[in-house]
Coordinates of C-alpha atoms and ligand atoms in Angstrom, one line a residue:
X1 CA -85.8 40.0 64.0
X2 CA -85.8 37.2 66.0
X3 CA -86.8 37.1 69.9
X4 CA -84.5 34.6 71.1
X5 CA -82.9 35.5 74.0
X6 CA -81.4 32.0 75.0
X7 CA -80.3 32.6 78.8
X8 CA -76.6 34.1 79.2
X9 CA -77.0 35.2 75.2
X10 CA -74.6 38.1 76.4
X11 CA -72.4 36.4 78.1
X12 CA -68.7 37.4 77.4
X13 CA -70.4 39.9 74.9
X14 CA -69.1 43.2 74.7
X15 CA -70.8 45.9 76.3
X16 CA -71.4 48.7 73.9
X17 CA -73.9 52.0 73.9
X18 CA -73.7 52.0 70.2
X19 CA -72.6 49.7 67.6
X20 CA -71.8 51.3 64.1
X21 CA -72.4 48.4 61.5
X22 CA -70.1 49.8 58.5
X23 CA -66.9 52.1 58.8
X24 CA -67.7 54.0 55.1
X25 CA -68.0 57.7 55.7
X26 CA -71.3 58.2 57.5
X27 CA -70.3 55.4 60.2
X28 CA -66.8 57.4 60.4
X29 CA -68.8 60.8 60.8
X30 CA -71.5 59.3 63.2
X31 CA -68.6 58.2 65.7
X32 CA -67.6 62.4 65.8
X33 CA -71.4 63.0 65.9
X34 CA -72.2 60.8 68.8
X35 CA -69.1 61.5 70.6
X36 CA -70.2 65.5 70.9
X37 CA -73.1 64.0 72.7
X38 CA -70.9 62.0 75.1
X39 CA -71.6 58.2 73.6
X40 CA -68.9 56.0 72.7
X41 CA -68.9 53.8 69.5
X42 CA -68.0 50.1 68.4
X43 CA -67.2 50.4 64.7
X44 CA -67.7 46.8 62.6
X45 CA -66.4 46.6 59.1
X46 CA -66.1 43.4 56.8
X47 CA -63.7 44.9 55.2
X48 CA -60.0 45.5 56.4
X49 CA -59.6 49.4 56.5
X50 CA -62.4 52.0 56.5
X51 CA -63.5 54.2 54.4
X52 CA -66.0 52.0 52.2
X53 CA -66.4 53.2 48.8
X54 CA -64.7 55.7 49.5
X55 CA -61.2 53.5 49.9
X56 CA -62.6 50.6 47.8
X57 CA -63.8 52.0 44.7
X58 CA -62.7 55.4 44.0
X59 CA -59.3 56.4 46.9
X60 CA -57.7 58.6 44.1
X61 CA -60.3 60.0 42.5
X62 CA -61.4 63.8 43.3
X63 CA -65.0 64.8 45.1
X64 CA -66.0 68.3 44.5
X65 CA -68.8 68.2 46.5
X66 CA -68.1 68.1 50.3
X67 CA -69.3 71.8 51.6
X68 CA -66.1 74.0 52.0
X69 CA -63.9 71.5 50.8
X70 CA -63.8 72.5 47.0
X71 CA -61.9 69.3 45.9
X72 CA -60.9 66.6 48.1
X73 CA -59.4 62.8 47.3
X74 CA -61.7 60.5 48.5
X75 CA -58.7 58.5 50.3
X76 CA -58.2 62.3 52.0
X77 CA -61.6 62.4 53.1
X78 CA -61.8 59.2 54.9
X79 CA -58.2 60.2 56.7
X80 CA -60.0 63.6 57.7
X81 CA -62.9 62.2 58.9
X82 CA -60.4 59.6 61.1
X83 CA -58.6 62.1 61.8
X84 CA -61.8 64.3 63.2
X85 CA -63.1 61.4 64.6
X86 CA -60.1 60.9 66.8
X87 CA -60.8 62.5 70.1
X88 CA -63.8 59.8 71.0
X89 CA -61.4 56.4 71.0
X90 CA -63.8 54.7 68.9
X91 CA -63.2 50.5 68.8
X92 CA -62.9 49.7 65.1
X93 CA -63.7 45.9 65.1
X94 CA -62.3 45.4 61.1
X95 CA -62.6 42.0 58.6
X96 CA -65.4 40.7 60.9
X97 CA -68.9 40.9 58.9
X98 CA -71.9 41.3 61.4
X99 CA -74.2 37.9 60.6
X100 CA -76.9 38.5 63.2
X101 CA -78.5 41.0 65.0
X102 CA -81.1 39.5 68.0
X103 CA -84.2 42.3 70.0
X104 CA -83.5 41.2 73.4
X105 CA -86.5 41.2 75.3
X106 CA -85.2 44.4 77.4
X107 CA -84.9 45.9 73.9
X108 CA -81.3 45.7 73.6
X109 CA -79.4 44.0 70.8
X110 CA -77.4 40.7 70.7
X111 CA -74.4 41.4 67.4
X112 CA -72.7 38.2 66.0
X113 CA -69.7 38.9 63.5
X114 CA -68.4 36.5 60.8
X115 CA -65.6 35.9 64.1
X116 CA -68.1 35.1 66.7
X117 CA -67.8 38.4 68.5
X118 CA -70.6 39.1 70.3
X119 CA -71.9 42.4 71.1
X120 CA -74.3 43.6 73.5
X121 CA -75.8 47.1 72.4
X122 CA -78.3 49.3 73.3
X123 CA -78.3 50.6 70.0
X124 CA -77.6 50.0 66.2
X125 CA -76.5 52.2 63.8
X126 CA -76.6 50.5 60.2
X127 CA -74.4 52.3 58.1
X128 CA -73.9 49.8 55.6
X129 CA -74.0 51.2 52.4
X130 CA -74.9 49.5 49.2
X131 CA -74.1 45.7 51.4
X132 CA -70.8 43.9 52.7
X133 CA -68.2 43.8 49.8
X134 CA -67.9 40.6 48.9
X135 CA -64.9 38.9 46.4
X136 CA -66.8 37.9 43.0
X137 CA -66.8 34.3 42.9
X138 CA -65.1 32.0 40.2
X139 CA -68.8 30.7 39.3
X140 CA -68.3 27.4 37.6
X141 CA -70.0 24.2 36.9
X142 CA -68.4 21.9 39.9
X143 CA -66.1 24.9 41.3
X144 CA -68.0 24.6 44.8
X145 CA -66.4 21.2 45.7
X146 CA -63.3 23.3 46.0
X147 CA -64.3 26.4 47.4
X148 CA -62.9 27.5 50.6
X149 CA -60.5 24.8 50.4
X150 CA -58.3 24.9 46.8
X151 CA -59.9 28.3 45.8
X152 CA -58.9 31.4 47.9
X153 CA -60.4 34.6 47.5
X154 CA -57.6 36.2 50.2
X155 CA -54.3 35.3 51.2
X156 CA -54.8 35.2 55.3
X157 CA -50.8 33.5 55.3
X158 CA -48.6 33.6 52.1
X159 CA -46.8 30.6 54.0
X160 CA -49.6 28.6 53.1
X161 CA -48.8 28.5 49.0
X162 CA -45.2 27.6 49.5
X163 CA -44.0 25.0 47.2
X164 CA -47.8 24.6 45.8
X165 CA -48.7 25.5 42.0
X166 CA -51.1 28.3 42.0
X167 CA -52.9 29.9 39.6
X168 CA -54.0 32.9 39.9
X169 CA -56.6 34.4 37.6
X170 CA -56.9 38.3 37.3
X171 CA -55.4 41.8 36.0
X172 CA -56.2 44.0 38.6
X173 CA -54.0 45.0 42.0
X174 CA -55.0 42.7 44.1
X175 CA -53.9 40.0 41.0
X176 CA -50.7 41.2 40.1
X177 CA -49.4 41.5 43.8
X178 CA -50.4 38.5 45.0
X179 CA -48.2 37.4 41.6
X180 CA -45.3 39.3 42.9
X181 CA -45.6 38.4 46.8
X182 CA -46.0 34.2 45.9
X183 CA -43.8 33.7 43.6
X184 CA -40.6 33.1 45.2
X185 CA -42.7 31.1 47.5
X186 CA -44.4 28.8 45.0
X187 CA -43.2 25.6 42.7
X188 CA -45.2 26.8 40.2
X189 CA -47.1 30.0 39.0
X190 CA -49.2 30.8 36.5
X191 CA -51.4 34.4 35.9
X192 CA -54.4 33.9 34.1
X193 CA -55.8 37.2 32.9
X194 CA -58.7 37.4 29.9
X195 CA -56.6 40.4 27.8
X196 CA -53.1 42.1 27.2
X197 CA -53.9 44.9 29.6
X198 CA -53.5 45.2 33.1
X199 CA -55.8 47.4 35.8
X200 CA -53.3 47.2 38.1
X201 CA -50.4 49.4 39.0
X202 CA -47.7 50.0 35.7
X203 CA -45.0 49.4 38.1
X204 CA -46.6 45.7 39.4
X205 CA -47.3 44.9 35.4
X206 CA -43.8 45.8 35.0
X207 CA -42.5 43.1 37.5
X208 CA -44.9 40.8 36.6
X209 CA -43.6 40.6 32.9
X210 CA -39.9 40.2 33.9
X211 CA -40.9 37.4 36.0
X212 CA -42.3 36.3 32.7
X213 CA -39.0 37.2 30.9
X214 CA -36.8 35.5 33.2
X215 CA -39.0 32.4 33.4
X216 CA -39.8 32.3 36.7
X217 CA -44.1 32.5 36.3
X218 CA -46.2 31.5 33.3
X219 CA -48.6 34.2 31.6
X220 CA -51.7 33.1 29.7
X221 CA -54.2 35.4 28.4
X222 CA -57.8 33.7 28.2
X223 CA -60.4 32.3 30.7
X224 CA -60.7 29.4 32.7
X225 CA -63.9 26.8 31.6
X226 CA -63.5 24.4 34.0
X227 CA -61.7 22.7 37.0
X228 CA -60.9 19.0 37.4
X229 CA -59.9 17.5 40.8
X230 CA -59.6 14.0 42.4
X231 CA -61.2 13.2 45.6
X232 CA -62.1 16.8 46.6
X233 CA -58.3 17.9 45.6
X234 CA -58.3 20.9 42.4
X235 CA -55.9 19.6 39.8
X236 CA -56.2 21.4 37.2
X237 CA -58.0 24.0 35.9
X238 CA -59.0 23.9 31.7
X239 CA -58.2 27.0 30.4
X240 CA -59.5 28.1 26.8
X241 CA -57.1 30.6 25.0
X242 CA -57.5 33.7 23.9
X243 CA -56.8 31.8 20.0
X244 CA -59.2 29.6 20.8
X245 CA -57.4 26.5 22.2
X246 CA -57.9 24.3 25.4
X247 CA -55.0 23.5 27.6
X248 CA -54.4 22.5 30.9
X249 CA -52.4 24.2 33.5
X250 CA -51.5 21.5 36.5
X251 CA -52.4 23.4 39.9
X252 CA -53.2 22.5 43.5
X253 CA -54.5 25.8 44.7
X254 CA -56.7 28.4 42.8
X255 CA -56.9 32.5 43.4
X256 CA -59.1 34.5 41.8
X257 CA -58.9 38.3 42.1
X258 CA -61.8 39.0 40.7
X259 CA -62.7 42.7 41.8
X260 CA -65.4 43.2 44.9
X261 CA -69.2 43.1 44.6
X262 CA -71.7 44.9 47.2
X263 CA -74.6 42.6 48.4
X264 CA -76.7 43.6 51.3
X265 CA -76.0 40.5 52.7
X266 CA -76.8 39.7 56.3
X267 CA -78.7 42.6 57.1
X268 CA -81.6 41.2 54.9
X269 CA -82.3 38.6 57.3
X270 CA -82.5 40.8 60.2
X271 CA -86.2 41.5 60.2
X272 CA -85.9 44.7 59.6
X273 CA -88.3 46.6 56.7
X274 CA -87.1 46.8 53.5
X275 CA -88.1 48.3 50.0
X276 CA -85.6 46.8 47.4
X277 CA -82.4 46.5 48.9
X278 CA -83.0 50.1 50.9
X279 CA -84.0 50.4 54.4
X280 CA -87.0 52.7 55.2
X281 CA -86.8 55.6 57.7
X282 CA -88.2 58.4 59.0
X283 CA -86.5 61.7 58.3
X284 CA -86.5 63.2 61.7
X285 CA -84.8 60.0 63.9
X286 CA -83.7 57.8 60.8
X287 CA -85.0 55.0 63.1
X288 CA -86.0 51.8 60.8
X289 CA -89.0 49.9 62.0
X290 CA -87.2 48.5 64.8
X291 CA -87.1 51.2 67.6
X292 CA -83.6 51.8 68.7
X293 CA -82.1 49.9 65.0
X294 CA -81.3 53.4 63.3
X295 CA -79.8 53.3 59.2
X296 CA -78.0 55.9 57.7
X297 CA -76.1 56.8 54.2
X298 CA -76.7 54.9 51.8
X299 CA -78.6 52.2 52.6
X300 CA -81.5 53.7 53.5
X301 CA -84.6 55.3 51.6
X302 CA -86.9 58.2 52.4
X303 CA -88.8 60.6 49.8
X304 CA -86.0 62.8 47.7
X305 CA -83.1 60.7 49.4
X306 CA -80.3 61.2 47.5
X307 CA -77.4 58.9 48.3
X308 CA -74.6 61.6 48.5
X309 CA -71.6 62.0 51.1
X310 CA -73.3 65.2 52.5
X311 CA -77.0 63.6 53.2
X312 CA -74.9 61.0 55.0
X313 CA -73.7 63.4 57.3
X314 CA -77.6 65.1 58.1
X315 CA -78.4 62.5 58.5
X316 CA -76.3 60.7 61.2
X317 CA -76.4 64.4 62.9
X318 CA -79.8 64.3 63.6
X319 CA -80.2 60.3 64.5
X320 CA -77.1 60.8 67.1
X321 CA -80.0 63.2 68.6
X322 CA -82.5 60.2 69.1
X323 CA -79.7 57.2 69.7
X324 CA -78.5 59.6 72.9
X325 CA -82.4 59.4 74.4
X326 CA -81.4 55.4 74.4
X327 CA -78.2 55.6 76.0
X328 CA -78.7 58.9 78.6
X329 CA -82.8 58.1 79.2
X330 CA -82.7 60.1 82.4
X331 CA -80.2 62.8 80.8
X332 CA -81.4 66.3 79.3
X333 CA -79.8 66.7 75.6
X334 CA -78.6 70.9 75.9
X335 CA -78.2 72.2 71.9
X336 CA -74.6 73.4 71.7
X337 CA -72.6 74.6 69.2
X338 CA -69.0 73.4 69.2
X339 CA -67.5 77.0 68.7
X340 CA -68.8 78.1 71.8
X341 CA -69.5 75.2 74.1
X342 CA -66.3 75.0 76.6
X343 CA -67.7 71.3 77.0
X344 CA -67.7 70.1 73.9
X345 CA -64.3 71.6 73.3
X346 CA -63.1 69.5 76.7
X347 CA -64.6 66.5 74.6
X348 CA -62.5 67.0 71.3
X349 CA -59.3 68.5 73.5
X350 CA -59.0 71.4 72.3
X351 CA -60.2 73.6 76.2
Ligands
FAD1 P1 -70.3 52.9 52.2 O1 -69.3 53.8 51.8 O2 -70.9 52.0 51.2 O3 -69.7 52.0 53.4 C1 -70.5 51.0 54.0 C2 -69.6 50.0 54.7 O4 -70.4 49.1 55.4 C3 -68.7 49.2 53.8 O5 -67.4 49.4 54.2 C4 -69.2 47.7 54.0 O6 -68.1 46.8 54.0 C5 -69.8 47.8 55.4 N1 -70.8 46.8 55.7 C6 -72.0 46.6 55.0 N2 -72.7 45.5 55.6 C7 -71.9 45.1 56.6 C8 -72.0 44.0 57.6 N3 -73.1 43.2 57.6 N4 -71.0 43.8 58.4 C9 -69.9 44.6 58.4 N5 -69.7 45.6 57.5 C10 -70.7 45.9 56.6 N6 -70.8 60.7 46.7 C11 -70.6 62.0 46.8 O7 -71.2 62.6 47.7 N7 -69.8 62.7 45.9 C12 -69.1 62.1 44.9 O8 -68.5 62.7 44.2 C13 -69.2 60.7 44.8 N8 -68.6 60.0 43.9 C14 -68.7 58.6 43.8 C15 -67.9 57.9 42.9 C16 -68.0 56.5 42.8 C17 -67.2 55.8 41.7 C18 -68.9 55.8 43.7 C19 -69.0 54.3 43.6 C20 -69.6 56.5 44.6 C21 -69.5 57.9 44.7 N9 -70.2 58.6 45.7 C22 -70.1 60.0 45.8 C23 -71.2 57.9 46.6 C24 -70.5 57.8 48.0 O9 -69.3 57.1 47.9 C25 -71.5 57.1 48.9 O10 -72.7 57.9 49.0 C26 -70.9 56.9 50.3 O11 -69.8 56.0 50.2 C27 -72.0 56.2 51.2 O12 -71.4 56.1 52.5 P2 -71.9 55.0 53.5 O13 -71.0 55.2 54.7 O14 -73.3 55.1 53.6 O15 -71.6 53.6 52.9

């Protein structure tokens, strides 16, 4: 971490106790944890909705092992934990990607996001799981000369493709309804997908192919090779087919809907110790080498850590005992348990 504190760094920042870096289901259950103990949270997410793996990878599927839930969608459990989470008005700051974290020479932290929004903390929870989710890149020879102009991992405006000819490549949900959503919008669109089946939604594949029917879209099944452009502008992308031929497919805008990756990202150039792609802690404070820089779930390491839901939540329990030491240094910390204590039932509204 660098010690940089230019003057009026925190200017315009906002002011923030804690700062959650990551809304998967340990950020969501530190905010309830920390709000027992009186501290309010700023919750950052690069991604759009929280829930992390959770709502990324697996919403549908059944977990069997949260204690005295026998079985539990994951999607459910992210909405209970929001839900639980509730009383303490947490600021969820989503799509923004934190990029930097500063020590300020007070020992408070300076957060940029991907947006520029600066944060001023006195502490940092890093609840950032296995890395940012990131959209897998197209990856060909001479593709970068149109990335993040002709290729477009998201759609921020669907006004943007109107009367363009896209082609998207894909078979998964986000693939099939961008397909659906641009194509009344577009000259020209063609869906690019390497076999006959679909990931996505039957219903969405079901569209898609009467589009097909009527005429309205292209459908080609095989990979793209190559793209071709003139000054700086995509024109076409070579496509071989799944028989083995080369064609070209005239376009002015690319989207690939690749799936998500998880890289650690950012958080590797913080300064802060790592083993692997895992941050070390202690198991009392799950403090990182950094005092006041806490990470919890599962991106961080400790002998027997196993990277469950449940040793998420331990561990943000006990760190929201060490983070409320920085916030409250003057203030006692009383053990209470919520069933009894008339104050901590004020705090979740239920006295
Ligand atoms: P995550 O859920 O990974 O969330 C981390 C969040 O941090 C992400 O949303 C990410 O976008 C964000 N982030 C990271 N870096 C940044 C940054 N720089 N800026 C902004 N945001 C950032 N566990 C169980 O206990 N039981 C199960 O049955 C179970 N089944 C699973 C099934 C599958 C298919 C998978 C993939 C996992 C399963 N797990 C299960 C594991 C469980 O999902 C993880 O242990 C849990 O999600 C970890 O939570 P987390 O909050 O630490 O991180």
């Amino acid at each position: 971490m660098t010690e940089s504190f230019a003057n009026g760094a925190v200017d315009g920042a906002i002011q923030a106790d804690v700062v959650i870096v990551g809304a998967g289901p340990c950020g969501l259950f530190q905010i309830f944890e920390l709000g027992l103990l009186g501290i309010h949270a700023h919750v950052i997410d690069s991604l759009k909705h929280p829930g992390g793996q959770c709502s990324e990878l697996y919403p549908e599927k059944p977990i069997y092992d949260i204690p005295a839930l026998p079985v539990c969608g994951a999607q459910e459990l992210v909405d209970r934990l929001l839900q639980q989470a509730k009383p303490f008005n947490a600021q969820f700051h989503m799509g923004e990607e934190v990029t930097e974290l500063q020590v300020l020479p007070d020992h408070t932290f300076l957060l940029v996001t991907s947006r520029d929004t600066r944060f001023h903390a006195r502490t940092v929870i890093i609840a950032g799981g296995l890395g940012s989710f990131q959209p897998r890149r197209i990856g060909l020879e001479g593709s970068e000369a149109f990335e993040g102009r002709h290729i477009h991992y998201k759609v921020k405006s669907a006004g943007d493709f109107t009367g363009k000819h896209l082609v998207i490549f894909g078979g998964g949900d986000s693939a099939l309804d961008w397909t659906l959503n641009l194509a009344p919008l577009a000259s020209h669109l063609t869906l690019l997908h390497r076999r006959a089946e679909f990931r996505a939604a039957p219903d969405s594949v079901n569209k898609m192919m009467k589009l097909v029917g009527d005429g309205k879209i292209d459908l080609v099944l095989g990979q793209v090779a190559s793209l071709e452009g003139q000054d700086g502008q995509v024109t076409k992308a070579i496509v071989k087919t799944n028989e083995g031929s080369d064609f070209h497919i005239a376009c002015d805008a690319i989207l690939p809907f690749f799936g998500l990756t998880m890289k650690l990202g950012p958080v590797a150039k913080w300064g802060i110790k790592l083993e692997g792609n895992l941050i070390p802690v202690d198991t009392e404070k799950f403090e990182t080498n950094i005092p006041g820089v806490f990470a919890v779930g599962d991106i961080n390491t400790y002998p027997g850590k196993l990277k469950l839901i449940l040793s998420g939540f331990h561990e943000v329990a006990l760190m929201s005992q060490k983070a409320h030491r920085y916030v409250y240094p003057d203030k006692r910390l009383v053990f209470q348990y919520t069933t009894s204590s008339t104050s901590l039932q004020k705090k979740l509204g239920v006295a």
